[in-house]
Short mmCIF file of C-alpha atoms in Angstrom, two decimals:
data_model
loop_
_atom_site.label_atom_id
_atom_site.label_comp_id
_atom_site.label_asym_id
_atom_site.label_seq_id
_atom_site.Cartn_x
_atom_site.Cartn_y
_atom_site.Cartn_z
CA UNK A 313 0.03 0.06 -0.24
CA UNK A 314 2.99 2.07 0.86
CA UNK A 315 4.12 1.73 -2.29
CA UNK A 316 1.18 2.12 -4.09
CA UNK A 317 0.77 5.68 -3.06
CA UNK A 318 3.76 6.50 -3.48
CA UNK A 319 3.69 5.78 -6.69
CA UNK A 320 0.39 7.75 -6.99
CA UNK A 321 2.12 11.19 -5.26
CA UNK A 322 5.11 10.67 -7.51
CA UNK A 323 2.24 10.39 -10.94
CA UNK A 324 0.74 13.80 -10.01
CA UNK A 325 4.26 15.96 -10.53
CA UNK A 326 5.04 14.11 -13.31
CA UNK A 327 3.85 16.25 -15.84
CA UNK A 328 5.31 19.53 -13.60
CA UNK A 329 9.28 18.05 -13.37
CA UNK A 330 11.95 16.54 -15.41
CA UNK A 331 11.90 12.84 -15.53
CA UNK A 332 15.23 11.62 -14.78
CA UNK A 333 14.72 8.97 -17.85
CA UNK A 334 14.91 12.22 -19.96
CA UNK A 335 18.20 13.43 -18.79
CA UNK A 336 19.32 9.48 -18.94
CA UNK A 337 18.54 9.64 -22.42
CA UNK A 338 21.10 12.56 -23.34
CA UNK A 339 24.02 10.85 -21.83
CA UNK A 340 25.96 9.43 -24.15
CA UNK A 341 29.65 7.79 -23.93
CA UNK A 342 32.53 9.55 -24.12
CA UNK A 343 36.19 8.44 -25.39
CA UNK A 344 37.07 12.03 -25.14
CA UNK A 345 40.80 12.06 -23.89
CA UNK A 346 41.10 15.51 -22.40
CA UNK A 347 37.66 14.66 -20.53
CA UNK A 348 39.88 12.05 -18.62
CA UNK A 349 42.99 14.66 -18.50
CA UNK A 350 40.62 17.16 -16.95
CA UNK A 351 39.27 15.08 -14.39
CA UNK A 352 42.78 14.04 -13.32
CA UNK A 353 43.98 18.08 -12.94
CA UNK A 354 44.29 18.81 -9.21
CA UNK A 355 44.80 22.97 -8.44
CA UNK A 356 47.66 23.30 -5.93
CA UNK A 357 48.55 20.08 -6.16
CA UNK A 358 45.65 18.93 -3.51
CA UNK A 359 43.64 15.89 -3.71
CA UNK A 360 39.92 16.27 -4.60
CA UNK A 361 36.15 14.05 -4.58
CA UNK A 362 33.61 14.29 -6.83
CA UNK A 363 30.36 15.77 -5.46
CA UNK A 364 26.71 14.77 -5.93
CA UNK A 365 26.22 17.53 -8.40
CA UNK A 366 29.24 16.38 -10.45
CA UNK A 367 31.47 18.90 -9.31
CA UNK A 368 34.75 18.00 -8.03
CA UNK A 369 35.63 18.27 -4.31
CA UNK A 370 39.22 19.90 -3.36
CA UNK A 371 40.68 21.11 -0.16
CA UNK A 372 43.23 23.96 -1.50
CA UNK A 373 47.12 24.70 -0.03
CA UNK A 374 45.92 28.09 0.36
CA UNK A 375 43.92 26.78 3.65
CA UNK A 376 46.86 27.00 5.38
CA UNK A 377 47.23 30.63 5.12
CA UNK A 378 43.85 31.25 6.68
CA UNK A 379 44.51 28.69 9.43
CA UNK A 380 47.92 30.35 9.97
CA UNK A 381 46.39 33.76 10.57
CA UNK A 382 43.44 32.58 12.93
CA UNK A 383 46.23 30.97 14.74
CA UNK A 384 48.29 34.37 14.86
CA UNK A 385 45.30 36.24 16.03
CA UNK A 386 44.33 33.67 18.94
CA UNK A 387 47.58 33.77 20.41
CA UNK A 388 47.66 37.53 20.12
CA UNK A 389 44.25 38.48 21.43
CA UNK A 390 44.51 36.21 24.50
CA UNK A 391 48.42 37.66 25.55
CA UNK A 392 46.75 41.01 25.05
CA UNK A 393 44.04 40.00 27.75
CA UNK A 394 46.70 38.96 30.28
CA UNK A 395 49.36 41.76 29.84
CA UNK A 396 48.52 43.23 33.20
CA UNK A 397 48.19 39.99 35.03
CA UNK A 398 51.37 38.78 34.70
CA UNK A 399 52.89 42.07 36.18
CA UNK A 400 49.73 43.32 38.46
CA UNK A 401 51.83 45.00 41.39
CA UNK A 402 53.89 46.89 38.96
CA UNK A 403 50.97 48.07 37.08
CA UNK A 404 48.67 48.69 39.63
CA UNK A 405 51.83 51.03 40.90
CA UNK A 406 52.59 52.48 37.55
CA UNK A 407 48.78 53.30 37.44
CA UNK A 408 48.15 54.26 41.08
CA UNK A 409 45.08 52.07 41.39
CA UNK A 410 44.57 49.24 43.13
CA UNK A 411 45.49 45.36 42.28
CA UNK A 412 41.78 44.53 42.08
CA UNK A 413 40.93 47.16 39.41
CA UNK A 414 44.14 45.85 37.39
CA UNK A 415 41.90 42.40 37.78
CA UNK A 416 39.09 44.48 36.45
CA UNK A 417 41.19 44.55 32.80
CA UNK A 418 40.92 41.05 32.60
CA UNK A 419 37.37 40.94 33.77
CA UNK A 420 36.30 43.50 31.42
CA UNK A 421 37.76 41.64 28.27
CA UNK A 422 35.82 38.25 29.36
CA UNK A 423 32.04 40.58 29.33
CA UNK A 424 33.22 42.69 25.81
CA UNK A 425 33.43 39.17 24.54
CA UNK A 426 29.59 38.42 24.84
CA UNK A 427 28.63 41.96 24.52
CA UNK A 428 30.46 41.43 20.82
CA UNK A 429 28.57 38.24 20.00
CA UNK A 430 25.28 39.61 18.43
CA UNK A 431 27.66 41.31 15.64
CA UNK A 432 29.82 38.30 15.83
CA UNK A 433 27.69 35.63 14.96
CA UNK A 434 25.57 37.54 11.31
CA UNK A 435 29.69 38.61 10.70
CA UNK A 436 30.96 34.72 10.79
CA UNK A 437 27.39 33.97 9.05
CA UNK A 438 28.88 35.17 5.75
CA UNK A 439 32.04 33.97 5.70
CA UNK A 440 35.35 33.49 8.60
CA UNK A 441 37.35 36.29 6.70
CA UNK A 442 34.71 39.07 7.35
CA UNK A 443 35.52 38.47 11.06
CA UNK A 444 39.34 38.12 10.44
CA UNK A 445 39.10 41.74 9.28
CA UNK A 446 37.17 43.14 11.88
CA UNK A 447 39.53 41.55 14.75
CA UNK A 448 42.17 42.43 12.85
CA UNK A 449 41.01 46.23 13.34
CA UNK A 450 39.84 46.11 16.95
CA UNK A 451 43.34 44.36 17.75
CA UNK A 452 44.90 47.15 16.20
CA UNK A 453 42.92 49.90 17.65
CA UNK A 454 43.17 48.48 20.94
CA UNK A 455 46.43 47.94 21.43
CA UNK A 456 47.53 51.70 20.51
CA UNK A 457 44.91 52.81 22.33
CA UNK A 458 46.15 51.04 25.72
CA UNK A 459 49.66 51.92 24.71
CA UNK A 460 48.86 55.88 24.31
CA UNK A 461 46.81 55.58 27.74
CA UNK A 462 50.44 54.00 29.39
CA UNK A 463 52.49 56.36 27.82
CA UNK A 464 50.54 59.37 28.94
CA UNK A 465 52.22 61.10 31.92
CA UNK A 466 51.41 59.09 35.49
CA UNK A 467 49.30 56.95 33.02
CA UNK A 468 45.76 57.01 31.95
CA UNK A 469 43.73 54.24 33.49
CA UNK A 470 40.58 55.07 31.77
CA UNK A 471 42.33 55.01 28.36
CA UNK A 472 43.96 51.79 28.91
CA UNK A 473 40.40 50.38 30.16
CA UNK A 474 38.83 50.98 26.60
CA UNK A 475 41.85 49.76 24.38
CA UNK A 476 41.26 46.49 26.91
CA UNK A 477 37.63 46.84 25.99
CA UNK A 478 38.50 47.23 22.47
CA UNK A 479 40.25 43.77 21.76
CA UNK A 480 37.89 42.32 24.25
CA UNK A 481 35.45 42.68 21.23
CA UNK A 482 37.92 41.08 18.90
CA UNK A 483 38.38 38.32 20.81
CA UNK A 484 34.77 36.56 19.69
CA UNK A 485 35.62 37.03 15.94
CA UNK A 486 38.80 34.61 16.24
CA UNK A 487 37.86 32.54 18.86
CA UNK A 488 34.43 31.51 17.41
CA UNK A 489 35.64 31.35 13.62
CA UNK A 490 37.75 28.03 13.39
CA UNK A 491 34.54 25.72 13.54
CA UNK A 492 33.42 28.13 10.56
CA UNK A 493 36.80 28.28 8.94
CA UNK A 494 37.62 24.47 8.97
CA UNK A 495 33.90 23.95 7.38
CA UNK A 496 34.27 26.02 4.72
CA UNK A 497 38.00 24.94 3.65
CA UNK A 498 38.75 21.36 5.21
CA UNK A 499 37.26 18.12 4.64
CA UNK A 500 36.20 15.85 6.96
CA UNK A 501 39.50 14.06 7.72
CA UNK A 502 40.97 17.42 9.03
CA UNK A 503 38.73 19.54 10.54
CA UNK A 504 39.19 18.46 13.91
CA UNK A 505 42.79 19.27 13.61
CA UNK A 506 42.52 22.38 12.21
CA UNK A 507 39.80 23.55 14.99
CA UNK A 508 42.19 22.58 17.38
CA UNK A 509 45.24 24.04 16.12
CA UNK A 510 43.09 27.58 15.76
CA UNK A 511 41.18 27.49 19.04
CA UNK A 512 44.32 26.05 21.14
CA UNK A 513 46.19 29.27 19.96
CA UNK A 514 44.10 31.00 22.30
CA UNK A 515 45.49 29.53 25.63
CA UNK A 516 48.97 30.10 24.25
CA UNK A 517 48.68 33.30 23.90
CA UNK A 518 47.87 33.84 27.32
CA UNK A 519 50.85 31.26 28.37
CA UNK A 520 53.19 33.71 26.71
CA UNK A 521 51.83 36.82 28.27
CA UNK A 522 52.19 35.41 31.59
CA UNK A 523 55.99 34.44 30.27
CA UNK A 524 57.05 37.26 28.88
CA UNK A 525 55.36 40.56 30.40
CA UNK A 526 57.31 40.01 33.72
CA UNK A 527 60.54 39.94 31.47
CA UNK A 528 59.89 42.99 29.61
CA UNK A 529 58.34 44.61 32.87
CA UNK A 530 60.37 44.52 36.35
CA UNK A 531 59.78 47.90 37.76
CA UNK A 532 56.44 49.81 37.78
CA UNK A 533 58.31 52.52 34.84
CA UNK A 534 59.07 49.98 32.50
CA UNK A 535 54.79 48.92 31.79
CA UNK A 536 54.65 51.52 28.99
CA UNK A 537 57.09 49.70 26.91
CA UNK A 538 55.98 45.91 27.85
CA UNK A 539 52.77 47.84 26.21
CA UNK A 540 54.58 49.51 23.36
CA UNK A 541 56.24 45.87 22.51
CA UNK A 542 52.63 43.75 22.51
CA UNK A 543 51.45 46.58 20.12
CA UNK A 544 54.33 46.05 17.75
CA UNK A 545 54.06 42.47 18.02
CA UNK A 546 49.84 43.12 17.73
CA UNK A 547 50.16 45.09 14.64
CA UNK A 548 52.79 42.83 12.43
CA UNK A 549 49.98 39.65 13.47
CA UNK A 550 47.45 41.30 11.98
CA UNK A 551 48.65 42.96 8.57
CA UNK A 552 48.39 39.44 6.86
CA UNK A 553 44.48 39.95 7.50
CA UNK A 554 44.60 41.42 4.16
CA UNK A 555 46.02 39.27 1.93
CA UNK A 556 43.95 35.81 3.17
CA UNK A 557 41.65 34.23 0.39
CA UNK A 558 38.14 34.24 1.75
CA UNK A 559 36.62 31.32 0.50
CA UNK A 560 37.93 28.27 -1.60
CA UNK A 561 36.70 28.55 -5.41
CA UNK A 562 35.50 25.12 -5.15
CA UNK A 563 33.67 23.16 -1.44
CA UNK A 564 35.81 20.18 0.54
CA UNK A 565 32.90 18.32 0.55
CA UNK A 566 29.13 18.07 0.18
CA UNK A 567 28.17 19.04 3.49
CA UNK A 568 29.98 22.63 3.44
CA UNK A 569 27.96 25.46 4.23
CA UNK A 570 29.13 28.52 2.52
CA UNK A 571 27.46 31.66 0.87
CA UNK A 572 30.73 33.28 -0.47
CA UNK A 573 32.57 30.26 -2.59
CA UNK A 574 32.65 30.87 -6.37
CA UNK A 575 30.57 27.56 -6.74
CA UNK A 576 27.51 28.04 -4.90
CA UNK A 577 25.75 25.65 -6.95
CA UNK A 578 27.96 22.75 -5.64
CA UNK A 579 27.18 24.01 -1.93
CA UNK A 580 24.36 24.78 0.61
CA UNK A 581 23.78 27.94 1.53
CA UNK A 582 23.39 28.43 5.34
CA UNK A 583 19.73 29.11 6.41
CA UNK A 584 18.40 32.59 7.99
CA UNK A 585 20.42 33.68 10.66
CA UNK A 586 16.73 34.00 12.86
CA UNK A 587 16.03 30.62 11.50
CA UNK A 588 19.39 29.37 12.80
CA UNK A 589 18.62 30.31 16.35
CA UNK A 590 15.40 29.42 16.60
CA UNK A 591 16.36 25.75 14.97
CA UNK A 592 19.36 25.79 17.63
CA UNK A 593 17.12 27.16 20.65
CA UNK A 594 14.80 23.90 20.14
CA UNK A 595 17.83 21.41 19.94
CA UNK A 596 18.12 19.32 23.02
CA UNK A 597 21.83 18.36 21.98
CA UNK A 598 23.07 22.20 21.83
CA UNK A 599 21.83 22.65 25.37
CA UNK A 600 23.53 19.50 26.59
CA UNK A 601 26.88 20.55 24.84
CA UNK A 602 26.70 24.45 25.88
CA UNK A 603 26.48 23.95 28.92
CA UNK A 604 29.16 22.16 29.95
CA UNK A 605 31.70 23.55 27.56
CA UNK A 606 30.62 26.83 28.92
CA UNK A 607 31.08 26.10 32.71
CA UNK A 608 34.44 24.30 32.29
CA UNK A 609 35.72 26.84 30.08
CA UNK A 610 34.46 29.19 32.64
CA UNK A 611 35.93 27.13 35.54
CA UNK A 612 39.70 26.81 33.72
CA UNK A 613 39.51 30.67 33.13
CA UNK A 614 39.12 31.26 36.63
CA UNK A 615 41.24 28.89 37.85
CA UNK A 616 43.97 30.01 35.49
CA UNK A 617 43.34 33.69 36.51
CA UNK A 618 43.35 32.53 40.40
CA UNK A 619 46.13 30.04 40.51
CA UNK A 620 48.47 32.12 42.49
CA UNK A 621 46.25 33.41 44.79
CA UNK A 622 45.16 29.50 45.44
CA UNK A 623 48.11 27.91 45.99
CA UNK A 624 50.47 31.05 47.77
CA UNK A 625 48.35 30.81 51.26
CA UNK A 626 49.43 26.74 51.24
CA UNK A 627 53.13 27.07 51.29
CA UNK A 628 53.64 28.29 47.30
CA UNK A 629 55.41 30.61 46.08
CA UNK A 630 54.45 32.44 42.81
CA UNK A 631 56.81 30.37 40.61
CA UNK A 632 55.67 27.48 41.86
CA UNK A 633 52.20 29.16 40.37
CA UNK A 634 53.92 29.41 37.36
CA UNK A 635 55.00 26.17 36.54
CA UNK A 636 51.57 24.70 37.93
CA UNK A 637 50.26 27.32 35.29
CA UNK A 638 52.42 26.61 32.43
CA UNK A 639 51.56 22.73 32.99
CA UNK A 640 47.92 23.31 32.70
CA UNK A 641 48.51 24.91 29.77
CA UNK A 642 51.34 23.01 27.92
CA UNK A 643 50.26 19.86 28.80
CA UNK A 644 47.05 20.08 27.32
CA UNK A 645 48.32 21.68 24.37
CA UNK A 646 50.45 18.38 23.90
CA UNK A 647 47.39 16.27 24.73
CA UNK A 648 45.36 18.33 22.00
CA UNK A 649 48.02 18.17 19.66
CA UNK A 650 48.19 14.12 20.03
CA UNK A 651 44.57 13.51 20.09
CA UNK A 652 43.01 15.70 17.46
CA UNK A 653 44.85 14.18 14.36
CA UNK A 654 43.77 10.65 15.99
CA UNK A 655 40.29 11.20 16.30
CA UNK A 656 40.75 12.65 12.69
CA UNK A 657 41.79 9.56 11.51
CA UNK A 658 38.73 7.41 12.66
CA UNK A 659 35.10 7.40 10.10
CA UNK A 660 32.65 7.74 11.75
CA UNK A 661 34.26 10.20 14.45
CA UNK A 662 34.11 8.94 17.60
CA UNK A 663 32.72 11.70 19.19
CA UNK A 664 30.25 10.72 21.83
CA UNK A 665 33.04 8.35 23.14
CA UNK A 666 35.59 11.04 23.71
CA UNK A 667 33.27 13.76 25.06
CA UNK A 668 32.14 10.73 27.71
CA UNK A 669 35.37 9.93 28.33
CA UNK A 670 36.92 13.42 28.85
CA UNK A 671 34.24 15.23 30.94
CA UNK A 672 34.05 12.86 33.69
CA UNK A 673 38.25 13.18 33.65
CA UNK A 674 38.03 17.08 33.64
CA UNK A 675 34.65 16.70 36.40
CA UNK A 676 37.08 14.56 38.61
CA UNK A 677 40.46 16.84 38.57
CA UNK A 678 38.10 19.69 39.51
CA UNK A 679 37.15 17.56 42.82
CA UNK A 680 40.77 16.51 43.32
CA UNK A 681 42.24 20.00 42.89
CA UNK A 682 40.38 21.00 46.71
CA UNK A 683 42.42 18.79 48.08
CA UNK A 684 45.74 19.61 46.18
CA UNK A 685 47.04 22.74 47.70
CA UNK A 686 46.61 21.22 51.58
CA UNK A 687 48.94 18.82 50.94
CA UNK A 688 51.84 21.76 50.66
CA UNK A 689 53.77 19.99 48.26
CA UNK A 690 54.11 20.45 44.52
CA UNK A 691 53.65 17.37 43.12
CA UNK A 692 49.95 16.87 43.78
CA UNK A 693 48.97 20.27 42.23
CA UNK A 694 51.18 19.74 39.57
CA UNK A 695 50.21 16.44 38.22
CA UNK A 696 46.04 17.40 38.94
CA UNK A 697 46.77 20.47 36.80
CA UNK A 698 48.61 18.69 34.24
CA UNK A 699 45.65 16.13 33.68
CA UNK A 700 43.41 18.89 33.85
CA UNK A 701 44.63 20.67 31.01
CA UNK A 702 45.08 17.30 29.32
CA UNK A 703 41.51 16.40 29.53
CA UNK A 704 40.62 20.14 29.09
CA UNK A 705 42.40 20.97 25.59
CA UNK A 706 41.52 17.41 23.94
CA UNK A 707 37.94 18.14 24.69
CA UNK A 708 37.21 21.44 23.35
CA UNK A 709 37.88 20.90 19.76
CA UNK A 710 36.13 17.68 19.70
CA UNK A 711 33.03 19.45 21.22
CA UNK A 712 32.96 22.42 18.64
CA UNK A 713 33.18 20.06 16.11
CA UNK A 714 30.28 17.65 17.73
CA UNK A 715 28.17 20.70 18.07
CA UNK A 716 28.52 21.02 14.11
CA UNK A 717 27.45 17.72 13.90
CA UNK A 718 24.06 17.94 15.79
CA UNK A 719 23.39 21.29 14.64
CA UNK A 720 24.20 20.56 10.68
CA UNK A 721 22.82 21.64 8.23
CA UNK A 722 23.10 25.06 10.31
CA UNK A 723 25.76 27.51 10.20
CA UNK A 724 28.75 26.44 12.55
CA UNK A 725 29.19 30.17 13.86
CA UNK A 726 26.38 30.71 15.81
CA UNK A 727 26.49 27.23 18.04
CA UNK A 728 30.69 28.05 18.50
CA UNK A 729 29.77 32.01 19.50
CA UNK A 730 27.14 31.00 22.30
CA UNK A 731 29.64 28.14 23.12
CA UNK A 732 32.61 30.61 23.42
CA UNK A 733 30.17 33.32 24.68
CA UNK A 734 28.69 31.24 27.85
CA UNK A 735 32.49 29.96 28.60
CA UNK A 736 33.34 33.67 28.66
CA UNK A 737 30.30 35.05 30.57
CA UNK A 738 30.65 32.36 33.25
CA UNK A 739 34.60 33.01 33.64
CA UNK A 740 33.86 36.30 34.91
CA UNK A 741 30.95 35.65 37.02
CA UNK A 742 33.37 32.60 38.28
CA UNK A 743 36.24 35.01 39.13
CA UNK A 744 33.58 37.34 41.18
CA UNK A 745 32.32 34.47 42.84
CA UNK A 746 35.22 32.84 43.68
CA UNK A 747 37.12 36.49 44.75
CA UNK A 748 34.04 36.69 47.07
CA UNK A 749 34.38 33.55 48.83
CA UNK A 750 38.30 33.62 49.70
CA UNK A 751 39.40 33.74 53.67
CA UNK A 752 40.29 37.31 55.17
CA UNK A 753 44.28 37.80 55.97
CA UNK A 754 46.84 36.74 54.11
CA UNK A 755 50.23 37.91 53.58
CA UNK A 756 53.22 38.13 50.71
CA UNK A 757 54.07 35.14 49.24
CA UNK A 758 57.50 34.94 51.69
CA UNK A 759 55.38 34.58 54.64
CA UNK A 760 52.47 32.24 52.97
CA UNK A 761 54.67 29.57 53.37
CA UNK A 762 52.92 27.72 56.65
CA UNK A 763 51.42 31.36 58.09
CA UNK A 764 48.08 28.85 58.54
CA UNK A 765 47.80 25.03 59.36
CA UNK A 766 44.38 22.74 58.28
CA UNK A 767 42.48 23.63 55.33
CA UNK A 768 41.91 27.27 55.67
CA UNK A 769 44.67 29.66 56.11
CA UNK A 770 44.47 33.24 55.95
CA UNK A 771 43.60 34.06 52.25
CA UNK A 772 43.08 30.63 51.60
CA UNK A 773 40.23 30.26 48.64
CA UNK A 774 39.70 26.63 49.64
CA UNK A 775 35.48 27.57 49.64
CA UNK A 776 36.36 28.55 46.19
CA UNK A 777 37.62 25.36 45.30
CA UNK A 778 34.94 23.49 46.56
CA UNK A 779 32.30 25.87 44.94
CA UNK A 780 34.11 25.12 41.37
CA UNK A 781 34.27 21.66 42.28
CA UNK A 782 30.61 21.09 43.01
CA UNK A 783 29.33 23.30 39.79
CA UNK A 784 31.91 20.74 37.82
CA UNK A 785 30.04 17.83 39.10
CA UNK A 786 26.24 19.01 39.11
CA UNK A 787 26.94 19.57 35.16
CA UNK A 788 28.15 16.73 34.64
CA UNK A 789 24.77 14.71 33.95
CA UNK A 790 24.43 16.96 30.48
CA UNK A 791 27.05 15.74 28.37
CA UNK A 792 26.55 12.20 29.47
CA UNK A 793 22.66 12.10 28.13
CA UNK A 794 24.24 13.29 24.56
CA UNK A 795 23.57 10.46 21.88
CA UNK A 796 20.47 8.48 24.30
CA UNK A 797 17.86 7.99 21.60
CA UNK A 798 15.35 7.01 24.38
CA UNK A 799 15.42 10.88 25.25
CA UNK A 800 15.24 11.78 21.64
CA UNK A 801 19.02 13.04 22.18
CA UNK A 802 20.35 11.01 18.81
CA UNK A 803 22.65 12.62 16.37
CA UNK A 804 20.98 16.10 14.26
CA UNK A 805 18.46 18.16 14.94
CA UNK A 806 15.12 17.40 13.82
CA UNK A 807 15.67 13.57 13.05
CA UNK A 808 18.92 14.97 10.65
CA UNK A 809 21.39 12.69 10.57
CA UNK A 810 24.31 15.26 10.89
CA UNK A 811 27.02 16.45 8.37
CA UNK A 812 29.13 13.33 9.14
CA UNK A 813 26.39 10.59 7.79
CA UNK A 814 25.72 13.15 4.90
CA UNK A 815 29.15 13.12 3.42
CA UNK A 816 29.07 9.24 3.94
CA UNK A 817 26.43 9.75 1.21
CA UNK A 818 24.04 7.78 3.51
CA UNK A 819 20.09 8.79 2.90
CA UNK A 820 17.85 10.79 1.12
CA UNK A 821 18.75 13.28 -1.25
CA UNK A 822 22.61 13.24 -0.84
CA UNK A 823 22.78 9.22 -0.91
CA UNK A 824 20.71 8.74 -3.81
CA UNK A 825 22.76 11.70 -5.45
CA UNK A 826 25.75 9.73 -4.86
CA UNK A 827 24.91 7.03 -6.30
CA UNK A 828 23.52 8.31 -9.31
CA UNK A 829 27.12 10.16 -9.80
CA UNK A 830 28.58 6.88 -9.74
CA UNK A 831 26.48 5.73 -12.19
CA UNK A 832 27.16 8.93 -14.43
CA UNK A 833 31.14 7.75 -14.05
CA UNK A 834 30.48 4.15 -15.15
CA UNK A 835 28.40 5.69 -18.13
CA UNK A 836 30.65 8.36 -19.10
CA UNK A 837 32.90 4.79 -20.53
CA UNK A 838 30.30 3.80 -22.21
CA UNK A 839 29.51 0.93 -19.35
CA UNK A 840 25.67 -0.21 -20.48
CA UNK A 841 25.08 -1.45 -16.90
CA UNK A 842 26.41 1.88 -15.70
CA UNK A 843 23.51 3.48 -17.90
CA UNK A 844 21.04 1.41 -16.38
CA UNK A 845 22.39 2.57 -12.72
CA UNK A 846 21.94 6.19 -13.82
CA UNK A 847 18.65 5.78 -14.98
CA UNK A 848 18.35 4.00 -11.13
CA UNK A 849 19.95 6.78 -8.96
CA UNK A 850 18.30 9.73 -10.89
CA UNK A 851 15.32 8.08 -10.31
CA UNK A 852 15.68 7.28 -6.40
CA UNK A 853 17.23 11.22 -5.88
CA UNK A 854 14.04 12.87 -7.83
CA UNK A 855 11.81 11.25 -6.05
CA UNK A 856 13.86 11.84 -2.93
CA UNK A 857 13.61 15.79 -3.77
CA UNK A 858 10.19 14.94 -4.48
CA UNK A 859 9.08 13.88 -1.31
CA UNK A 860 11.54 16.61 0.64
CA UNK A 861 13.59 13.67 1.89
#
């Protein structure tokens, strides 16, 4: 009965549609060697594949230019964020403000990220280059405004804050861009690695800022010079943005979502922005990624910012805290460098397995870190922070790429921007809350060694660590529910199978077109069986289109 109903429904539209059999009649075997020669041509020496619209998918060497620029911008924007944190005492003395005011330079930076998101999303919606150019302009302007404020007689703290906010407005354009860029330029075999390289350059910049800042500013009078050197590096890093290509001439895969490609006939244009927002808002899998991503990024930012204050009351010096921070970041970068290419080799990608393994590990490390400072020995915090960094950094690109999967064919920029905005917002709020939970008292780092026994010596942030651990554990059920089909949390939205399945030619129009394309190739070689397969493949594709499959 179902087949008869389908044939009856299809017959009603036969006179209005161009049946595939007519197109098949026009296919003639070809012995033209020039056609074969052309199909073996590779742009930039890169490999290519055939699309379901009979176009060839290619990845171009020039894609590395834009990726490198994203790396540079993410490094410098994070470096700008922590410019004054590493020299907070000297900066406070130079500008004649409290260290709390210097801390607000970092906090305001995080809030600026959230404020910029309504502009970032539509900008990236039309391609990553616009976002890269906007970020470069803001970074360039913000750095030189900061320098003008720092060089003014006695230092003008208000101007420095204004410049810091400008740079903060730039960060979401480059931090949310990696998934959009990898979707536009990379095939499924390289997207996780590309997203990891560009995204994880951000904490690398923060580490460089914390390491190099104290070398450039050893006393208050050298703070303007430190800001000048940072501005010069920022200027050099932003200039290449003018020369990066905006989009590849041809898409890298069937699922690439773009409105800027010169071959839009072979791509899927992203849906309108408002529809994208509404669709994501009704997608439970999106929220199950957004919440843990935002909270774990927020706790990571808070831990990185307050690490010295967390450890100093328990017999640790600022050098000990610096080494702990370096382990947190550099071990994490190493773990991501190993895990991302490894995950890219799997097909299909083990997104859920990675997320459900790494999230509990992250939560467990925040619980363990509650007890680490009280050991008053570097082994415990060093080991815990190294594992925390490895799990957190490996999780970031996997979560971002999985978010693209569950939202496909929606543009990747919306979910990525929302997740990073949540992380920055939670980070700023957590810093404020954890500062409020700090025990009164405390002294310098020298008499911090053994200033008080037990869990809560003067200046201790033990309550803040408990708060952080509780939040990390409380959000853990969210990622563990991902993929539970009985709860309607399978891959994709509204029953879609996701980008990964579509690229396999799994079902519906994509699968039928892929089969039809293979048949066309056989028919072009004069294979009679291939011509018959064309008819079958085209018919399946045609019926799929007619019924909206």
